[in-house]
Tab-separated table of C-alpha atoms in Angstrom:
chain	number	residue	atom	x	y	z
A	1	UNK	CA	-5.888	16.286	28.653
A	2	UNK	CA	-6.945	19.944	26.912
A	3	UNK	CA	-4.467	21.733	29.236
A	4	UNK	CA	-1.903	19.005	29.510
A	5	UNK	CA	1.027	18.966	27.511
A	6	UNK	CA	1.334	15.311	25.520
A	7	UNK	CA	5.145	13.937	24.276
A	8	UNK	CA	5.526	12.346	20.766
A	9	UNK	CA	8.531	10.424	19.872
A	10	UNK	CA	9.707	10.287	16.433
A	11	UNK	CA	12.491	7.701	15.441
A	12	UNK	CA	13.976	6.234	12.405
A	13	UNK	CA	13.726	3.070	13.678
A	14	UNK	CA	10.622	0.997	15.214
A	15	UNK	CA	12.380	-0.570	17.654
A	16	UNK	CA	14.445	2.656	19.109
A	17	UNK	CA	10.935	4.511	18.841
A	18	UNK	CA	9.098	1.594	21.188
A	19	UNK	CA	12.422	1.264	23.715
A	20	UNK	CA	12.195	5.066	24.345
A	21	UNK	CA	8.764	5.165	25.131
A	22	UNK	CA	9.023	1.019	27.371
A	23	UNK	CA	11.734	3.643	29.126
A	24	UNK	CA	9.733	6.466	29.959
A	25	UNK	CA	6.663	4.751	30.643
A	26	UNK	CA	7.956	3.769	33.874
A	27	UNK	CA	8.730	7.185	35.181
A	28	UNK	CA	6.181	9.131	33.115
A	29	UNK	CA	2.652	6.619	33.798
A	30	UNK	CA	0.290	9.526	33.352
A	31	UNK	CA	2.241	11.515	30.502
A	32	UNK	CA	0.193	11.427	27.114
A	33	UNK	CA	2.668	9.755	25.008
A	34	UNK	CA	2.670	8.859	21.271
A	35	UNK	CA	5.388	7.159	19.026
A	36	UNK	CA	6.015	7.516	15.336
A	37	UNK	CA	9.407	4.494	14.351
A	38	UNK	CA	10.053	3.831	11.311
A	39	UNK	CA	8.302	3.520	8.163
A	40	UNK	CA	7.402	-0.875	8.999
A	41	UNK	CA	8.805	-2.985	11.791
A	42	UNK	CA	11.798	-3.121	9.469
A	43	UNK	CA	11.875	-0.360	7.257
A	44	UNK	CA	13.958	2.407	8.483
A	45	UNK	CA	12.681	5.965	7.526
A	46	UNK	CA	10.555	8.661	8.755
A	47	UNK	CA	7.269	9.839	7.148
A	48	UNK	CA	5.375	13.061	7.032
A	49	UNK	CA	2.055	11.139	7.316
A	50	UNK	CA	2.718	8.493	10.826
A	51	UNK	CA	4.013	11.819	11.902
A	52	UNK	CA	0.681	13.772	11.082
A	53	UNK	CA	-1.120	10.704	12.893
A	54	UNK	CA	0.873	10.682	15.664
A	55	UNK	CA	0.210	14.219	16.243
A	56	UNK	CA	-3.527	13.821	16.174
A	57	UNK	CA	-3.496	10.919	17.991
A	58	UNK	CA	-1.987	12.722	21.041
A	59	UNK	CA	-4.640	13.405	23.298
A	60	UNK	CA	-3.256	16.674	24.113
A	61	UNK	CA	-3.107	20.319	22.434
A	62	UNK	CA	0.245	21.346	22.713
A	63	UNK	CA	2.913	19.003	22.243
A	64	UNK	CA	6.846	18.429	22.883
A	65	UNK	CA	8.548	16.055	19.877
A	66	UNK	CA	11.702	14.306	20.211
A	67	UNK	CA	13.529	13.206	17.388
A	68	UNK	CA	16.628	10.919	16.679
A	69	UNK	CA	18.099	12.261	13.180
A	70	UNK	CA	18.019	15.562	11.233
A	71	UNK	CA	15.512	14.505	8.177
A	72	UNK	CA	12.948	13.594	10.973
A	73	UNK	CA	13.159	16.778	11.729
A	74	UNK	CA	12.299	18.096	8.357
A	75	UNK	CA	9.238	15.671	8.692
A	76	UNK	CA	8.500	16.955	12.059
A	77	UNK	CA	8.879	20.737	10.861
A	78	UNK	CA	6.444	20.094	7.983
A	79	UNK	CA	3.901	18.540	10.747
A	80	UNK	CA	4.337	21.364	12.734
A	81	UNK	CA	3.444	23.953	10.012
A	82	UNK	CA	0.213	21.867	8.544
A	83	UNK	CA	-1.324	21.110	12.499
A	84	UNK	CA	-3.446	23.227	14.505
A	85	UNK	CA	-1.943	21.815	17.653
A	86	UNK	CA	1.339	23.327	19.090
A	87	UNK	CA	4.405	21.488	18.348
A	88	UNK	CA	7.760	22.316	19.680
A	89	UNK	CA	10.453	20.715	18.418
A	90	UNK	CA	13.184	19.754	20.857
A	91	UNK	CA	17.232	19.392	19.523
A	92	UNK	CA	18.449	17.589	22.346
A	93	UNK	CA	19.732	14.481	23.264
A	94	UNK	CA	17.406	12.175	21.967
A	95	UNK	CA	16.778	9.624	25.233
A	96	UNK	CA	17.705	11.641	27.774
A	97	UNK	CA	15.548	15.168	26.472
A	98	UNK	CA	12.379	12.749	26.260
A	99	UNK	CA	13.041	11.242	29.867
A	100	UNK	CA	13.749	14.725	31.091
A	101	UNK	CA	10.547	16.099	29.790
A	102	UNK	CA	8.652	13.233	31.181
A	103	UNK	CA	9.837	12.861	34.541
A	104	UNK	CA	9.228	16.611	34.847
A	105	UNK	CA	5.596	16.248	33.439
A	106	UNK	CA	4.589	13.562	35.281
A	107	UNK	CA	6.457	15.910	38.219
A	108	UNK	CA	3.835	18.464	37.434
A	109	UNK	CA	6.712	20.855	36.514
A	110	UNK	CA	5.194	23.777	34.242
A	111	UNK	CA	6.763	23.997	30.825
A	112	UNK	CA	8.801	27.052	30.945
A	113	UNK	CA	11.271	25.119	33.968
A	114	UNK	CA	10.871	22.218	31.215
A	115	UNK	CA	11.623	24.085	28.592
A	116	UNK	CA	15.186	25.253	30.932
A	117	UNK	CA	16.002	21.893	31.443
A	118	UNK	CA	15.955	20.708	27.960
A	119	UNK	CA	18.232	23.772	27.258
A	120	UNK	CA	20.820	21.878	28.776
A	121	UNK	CA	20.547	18.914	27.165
A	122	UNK	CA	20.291	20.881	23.424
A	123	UNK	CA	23.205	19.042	20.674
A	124	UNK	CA	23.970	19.846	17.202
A	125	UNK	CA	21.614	17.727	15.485
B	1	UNK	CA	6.763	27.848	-17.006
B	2	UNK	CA	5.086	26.691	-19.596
B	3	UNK	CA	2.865	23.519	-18.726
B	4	UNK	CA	4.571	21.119	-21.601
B	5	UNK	CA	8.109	22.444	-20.812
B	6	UNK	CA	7.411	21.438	-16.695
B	7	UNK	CA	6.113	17.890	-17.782
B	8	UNK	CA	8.870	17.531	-19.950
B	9	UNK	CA	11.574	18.555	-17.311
B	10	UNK	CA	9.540	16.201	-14.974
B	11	UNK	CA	9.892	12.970	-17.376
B	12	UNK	CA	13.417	13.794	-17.937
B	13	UNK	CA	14.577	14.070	-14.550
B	14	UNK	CA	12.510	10.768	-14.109
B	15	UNK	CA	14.637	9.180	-16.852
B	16	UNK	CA	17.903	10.312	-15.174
B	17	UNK	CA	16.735	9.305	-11.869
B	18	UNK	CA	15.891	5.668	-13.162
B	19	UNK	CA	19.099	5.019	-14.934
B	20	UNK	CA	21.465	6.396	-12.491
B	21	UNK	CA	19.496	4.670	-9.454
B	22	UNK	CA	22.368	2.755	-8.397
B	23	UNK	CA	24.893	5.351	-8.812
B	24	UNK	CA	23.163	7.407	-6.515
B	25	UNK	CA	23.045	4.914	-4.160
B	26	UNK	CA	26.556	4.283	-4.518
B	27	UNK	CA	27.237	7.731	-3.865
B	28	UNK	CA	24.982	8.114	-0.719
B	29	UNK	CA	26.854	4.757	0.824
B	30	UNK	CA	30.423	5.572	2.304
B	31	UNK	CA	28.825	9.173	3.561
B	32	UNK	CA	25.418	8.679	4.436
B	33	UNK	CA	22.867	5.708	4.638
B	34	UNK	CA	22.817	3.984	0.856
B	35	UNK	CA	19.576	4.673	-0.066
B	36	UNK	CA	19.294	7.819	-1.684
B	37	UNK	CA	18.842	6.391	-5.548
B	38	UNK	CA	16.292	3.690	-4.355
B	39	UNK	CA	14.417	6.616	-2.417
B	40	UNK	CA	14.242	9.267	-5.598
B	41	UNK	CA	13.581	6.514	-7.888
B	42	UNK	CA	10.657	5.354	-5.778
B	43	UNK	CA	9.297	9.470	-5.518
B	44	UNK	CA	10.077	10.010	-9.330
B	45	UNK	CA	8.060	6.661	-10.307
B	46	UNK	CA	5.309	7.912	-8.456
B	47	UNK	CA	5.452	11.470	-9.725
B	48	UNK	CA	4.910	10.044	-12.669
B	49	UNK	CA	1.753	7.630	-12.028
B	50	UNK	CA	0.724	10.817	-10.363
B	51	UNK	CA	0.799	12.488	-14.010
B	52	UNK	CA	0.043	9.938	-15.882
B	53	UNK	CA	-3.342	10.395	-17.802
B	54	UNK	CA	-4.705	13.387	-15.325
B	55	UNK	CA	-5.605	16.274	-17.048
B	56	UNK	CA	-3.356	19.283	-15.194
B	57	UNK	CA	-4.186	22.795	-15.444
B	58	UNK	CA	-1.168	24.564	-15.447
B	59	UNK	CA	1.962	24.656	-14.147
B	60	UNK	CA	1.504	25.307	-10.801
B	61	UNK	CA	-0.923	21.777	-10.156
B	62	UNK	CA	1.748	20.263	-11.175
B	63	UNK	CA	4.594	21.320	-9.158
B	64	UNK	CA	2.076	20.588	-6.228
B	65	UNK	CA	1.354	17.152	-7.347
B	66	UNK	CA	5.395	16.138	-8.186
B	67	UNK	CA	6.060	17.928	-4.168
B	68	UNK	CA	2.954	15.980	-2.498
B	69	UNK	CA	4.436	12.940	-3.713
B	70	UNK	CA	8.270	13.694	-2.870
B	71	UNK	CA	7.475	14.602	0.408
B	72	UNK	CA	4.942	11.554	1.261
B	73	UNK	CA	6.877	8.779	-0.861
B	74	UNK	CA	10.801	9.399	-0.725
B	75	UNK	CA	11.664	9.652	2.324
B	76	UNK	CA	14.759	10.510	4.099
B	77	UNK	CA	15.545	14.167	3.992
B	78	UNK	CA	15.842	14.308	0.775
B	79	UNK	CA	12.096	13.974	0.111
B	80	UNK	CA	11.141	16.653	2.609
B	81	UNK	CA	13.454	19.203	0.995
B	82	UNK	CA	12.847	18.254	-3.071
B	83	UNK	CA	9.240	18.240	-1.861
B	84	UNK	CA	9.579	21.605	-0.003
B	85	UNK	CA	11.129	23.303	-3.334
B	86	UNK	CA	8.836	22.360	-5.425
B	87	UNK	CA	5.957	23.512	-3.431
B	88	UNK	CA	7.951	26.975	-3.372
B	89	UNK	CA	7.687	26.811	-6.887
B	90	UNK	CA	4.241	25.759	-6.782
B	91	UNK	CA	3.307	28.626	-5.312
B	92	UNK	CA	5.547	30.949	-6.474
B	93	UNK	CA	4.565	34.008	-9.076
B	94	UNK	CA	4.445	31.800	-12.601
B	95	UNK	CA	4.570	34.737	-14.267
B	96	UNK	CA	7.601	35.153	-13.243
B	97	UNK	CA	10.888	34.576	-14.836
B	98	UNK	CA	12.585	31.092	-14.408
B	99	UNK	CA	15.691	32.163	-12.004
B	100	UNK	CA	13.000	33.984	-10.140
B	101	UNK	CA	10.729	30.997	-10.200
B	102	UNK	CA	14.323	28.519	-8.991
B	103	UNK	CA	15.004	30.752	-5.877
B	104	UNK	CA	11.806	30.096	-4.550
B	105	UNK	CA	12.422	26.454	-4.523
B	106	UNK	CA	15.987	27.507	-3.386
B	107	UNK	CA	14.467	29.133	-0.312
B	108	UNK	CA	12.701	26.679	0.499
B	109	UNK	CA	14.941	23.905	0.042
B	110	UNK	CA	16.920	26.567	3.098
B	111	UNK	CA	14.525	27.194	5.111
B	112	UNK	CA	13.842	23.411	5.382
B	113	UNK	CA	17.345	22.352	5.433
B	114	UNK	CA	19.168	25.721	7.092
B	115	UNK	CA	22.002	24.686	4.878
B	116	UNK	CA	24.146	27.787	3.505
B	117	UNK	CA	26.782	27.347	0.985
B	118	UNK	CA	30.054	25.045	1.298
B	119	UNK	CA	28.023	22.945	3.706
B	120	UNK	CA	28.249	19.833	0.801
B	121	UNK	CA	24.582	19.589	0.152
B	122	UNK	CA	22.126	19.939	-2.905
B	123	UNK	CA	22.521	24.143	-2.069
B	124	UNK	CA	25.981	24.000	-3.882
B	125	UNK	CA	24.188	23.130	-7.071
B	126	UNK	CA	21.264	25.656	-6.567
B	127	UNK	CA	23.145	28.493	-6.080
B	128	UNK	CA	25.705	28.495	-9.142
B	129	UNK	CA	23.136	26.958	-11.396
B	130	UNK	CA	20.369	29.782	-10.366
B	131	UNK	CA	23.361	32.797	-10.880
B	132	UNK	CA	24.576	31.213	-14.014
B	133	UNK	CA	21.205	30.580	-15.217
B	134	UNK	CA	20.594	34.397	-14.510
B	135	UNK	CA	23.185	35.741	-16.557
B	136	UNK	CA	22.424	33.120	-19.501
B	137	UNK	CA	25.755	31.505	-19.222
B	138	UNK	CA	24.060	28.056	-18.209
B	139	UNK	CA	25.443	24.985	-19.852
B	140	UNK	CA	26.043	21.129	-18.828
B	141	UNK	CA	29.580	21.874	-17.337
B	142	UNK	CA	28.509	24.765	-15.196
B	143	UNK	CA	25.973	21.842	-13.698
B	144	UNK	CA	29.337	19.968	-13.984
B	145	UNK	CA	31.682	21.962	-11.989
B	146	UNK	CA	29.073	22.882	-8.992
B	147	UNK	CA	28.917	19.310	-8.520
B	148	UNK	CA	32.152	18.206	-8.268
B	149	UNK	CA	32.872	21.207	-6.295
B	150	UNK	CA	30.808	19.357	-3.665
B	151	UNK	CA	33.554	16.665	-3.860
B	152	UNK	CA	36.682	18.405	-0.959
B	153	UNK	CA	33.714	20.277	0.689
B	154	UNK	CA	33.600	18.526	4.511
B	155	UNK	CA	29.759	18.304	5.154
B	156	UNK	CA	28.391	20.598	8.033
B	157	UNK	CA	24.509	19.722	7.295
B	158	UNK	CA	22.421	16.073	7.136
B	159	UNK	CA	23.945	12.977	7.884
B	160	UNK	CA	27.174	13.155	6.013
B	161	UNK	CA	28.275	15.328	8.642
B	162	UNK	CA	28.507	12.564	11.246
B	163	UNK	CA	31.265	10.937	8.949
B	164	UNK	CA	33.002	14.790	9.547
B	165	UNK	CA	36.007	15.055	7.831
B	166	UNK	CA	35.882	11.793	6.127
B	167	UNK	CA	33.015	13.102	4.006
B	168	UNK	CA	36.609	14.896	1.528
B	169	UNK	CA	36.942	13.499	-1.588
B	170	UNK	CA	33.379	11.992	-2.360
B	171	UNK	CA	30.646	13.956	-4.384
B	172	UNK	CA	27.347	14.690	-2.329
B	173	UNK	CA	24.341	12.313	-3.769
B	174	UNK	CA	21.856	14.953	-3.545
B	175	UNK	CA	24.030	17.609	-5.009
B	176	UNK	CA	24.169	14.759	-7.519
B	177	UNK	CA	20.788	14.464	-8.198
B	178	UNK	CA	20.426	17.967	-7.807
B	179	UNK	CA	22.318	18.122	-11.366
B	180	UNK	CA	20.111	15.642	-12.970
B	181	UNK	CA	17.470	18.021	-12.066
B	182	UNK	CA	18.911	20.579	-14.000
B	183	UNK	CA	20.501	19.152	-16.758
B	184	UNK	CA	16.805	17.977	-17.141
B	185	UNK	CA	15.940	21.365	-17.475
B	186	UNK	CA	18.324	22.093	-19.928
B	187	UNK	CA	17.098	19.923	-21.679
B	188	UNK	CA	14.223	20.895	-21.725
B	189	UNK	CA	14.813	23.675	-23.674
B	190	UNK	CA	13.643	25.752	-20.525
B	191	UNK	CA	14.925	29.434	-21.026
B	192	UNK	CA	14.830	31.954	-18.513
B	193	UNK	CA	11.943	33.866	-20.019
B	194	UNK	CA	10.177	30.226	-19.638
């Protein structure tokens, strides 16, 4: 998994957090895959520390993060700077950059054509 | 800063937090998501219990302490960007002078937030209050006017800008409690030579 890159999800919301990854789960079996929703079942929020532990709970080194709103980005940002593991955030479309990335991973696709792809899909977040 | 001045800024702007919880709330509801009073009052309570009884060094600790607990208990974005300013000021030069010691939290608020001016955010406070502040002409209705400037702005940055153009006519809740902040340190009696 050293070489590999992993995906982590981070979502407001539980529920959207868990539905992204049942999605890409089917096309992505082998991708390294953690998911960071909410701040309960219920509680809608990100956090700085589920994000932290979603990180290091990734199996993998270098990591691609999908978010849903802007202040998970800030969360994500402030991850990124305290974790010796390489982050890069993504500002695209939230389901359809993570099943992009994973599709491609589990393709065996090497990150720059990944990274090209996701280009497209890049919104004003 | 001096150490008692900070802890006093940090209990007022606890006390203004607390009373105008719902307000904020209020505020954060027809342009965002309704929780932003709830979410500083829950940061601001714990800042305190942070405080409470610990025997702080100096200044600096205790910037550290009130922006560890911002960022890990108020969630939204507003706890990542209060938190990030106040660990700019945390580790800014505290020998510095008090506008000096405000732009690093400004910076980082910025760099966090990539808001710029006119965007309808806590920024529109920051700025005029750090330039008045800077020329000593810094009372209660300078806070005043920078935050009800933020009032026809159209938000650009954070989730009032999904509402677009509907976000006219309503004051932003952070640049709201952005003004607490520093009416706080007015109150304080917080000059710019400390």
């Amino acid at each position: 998994m050293k070489d590999k890159l992993g995906i982590l999800i981070v979502s407001h919301s539980f529920y959207l957090a868990k539905g992204i990854k049942c999605l890409i789960d089917q096309v992505a079996p082998d991708v390294a895959i953690t998911v960071c929703g909410g701040l309960s079942e219920d509680e809608i929020g990100t956090s700085l520390e589920f994000i932290e532990e979603g990180v290091e709970s990734n199996p993998c080194q270098e990591i691609l993060a999908f978010y849903d709103l802007g202040s998970a980005r800030m969360n994500l940002e402030m991850a990124q700077e305290m974790s010796d593991k390489q982050i890069t955030i993504f500002d695209v479309a939230f389901v359809e950059g993570t099943y992009t990335a994973a599709a491609l991973l589990q393709a065996g696709v090497d990150k720059e054509a990944i990274l090209s792809q996701l280009a497209e899909l890049e919104i004003n977040k | 800063m001096e150490l008692q001045k900070a802890l006093k800024w940090m209990s007022l702007f606890n006390d203004k937090i607390q009373e105008n919880k719902s307000y904020l709330s209020d505020l954060d509801t027809p342009i965002g998501d309704g929780d932003h009073g709830a979410n500083m009052a829950r940061g601001m309570a714990a800042v305190m219990a942070e405080i409470e009884g610990k025997s702080i060094e100096d200044t600096a600790e205790l910037f550290k302490i009130v922006a560890m607990q911002l960022i890990s208990k108020v969630g939204g974005a507003s706890g990542p960007l209060y938190g990030s300013a106040f660990m700019g000021m945390a580790k800014a030069d505290q020998t510095a002078s008090i506008d000096k010691l405000l732009e690093s939290g400004l910076e980082m608020i910025q760099k966090r937030g990539k808001a710029t001016a006119g965007e309808k955010t806590m920024v529109d406070v920051w700025i005029p209050f750090i330039s008045a502040f800077q020329k000593d002409q810094i009372d209660k209705e300078t806070i005043e006017e920078a935050l009800e400037s933020t009032k026809e702005m159209v938000a650009t940055k954070g989730r009032a800008s999904y509402v677009g153009e509907r976000s006219k006519g309503h004051l932003d809740p952070g640049a709201c409690s952005s003004a607490y902040l520093f009416q706080a340190l007015l109150e304080s009696k917080v000059d710019n030579e400390g």
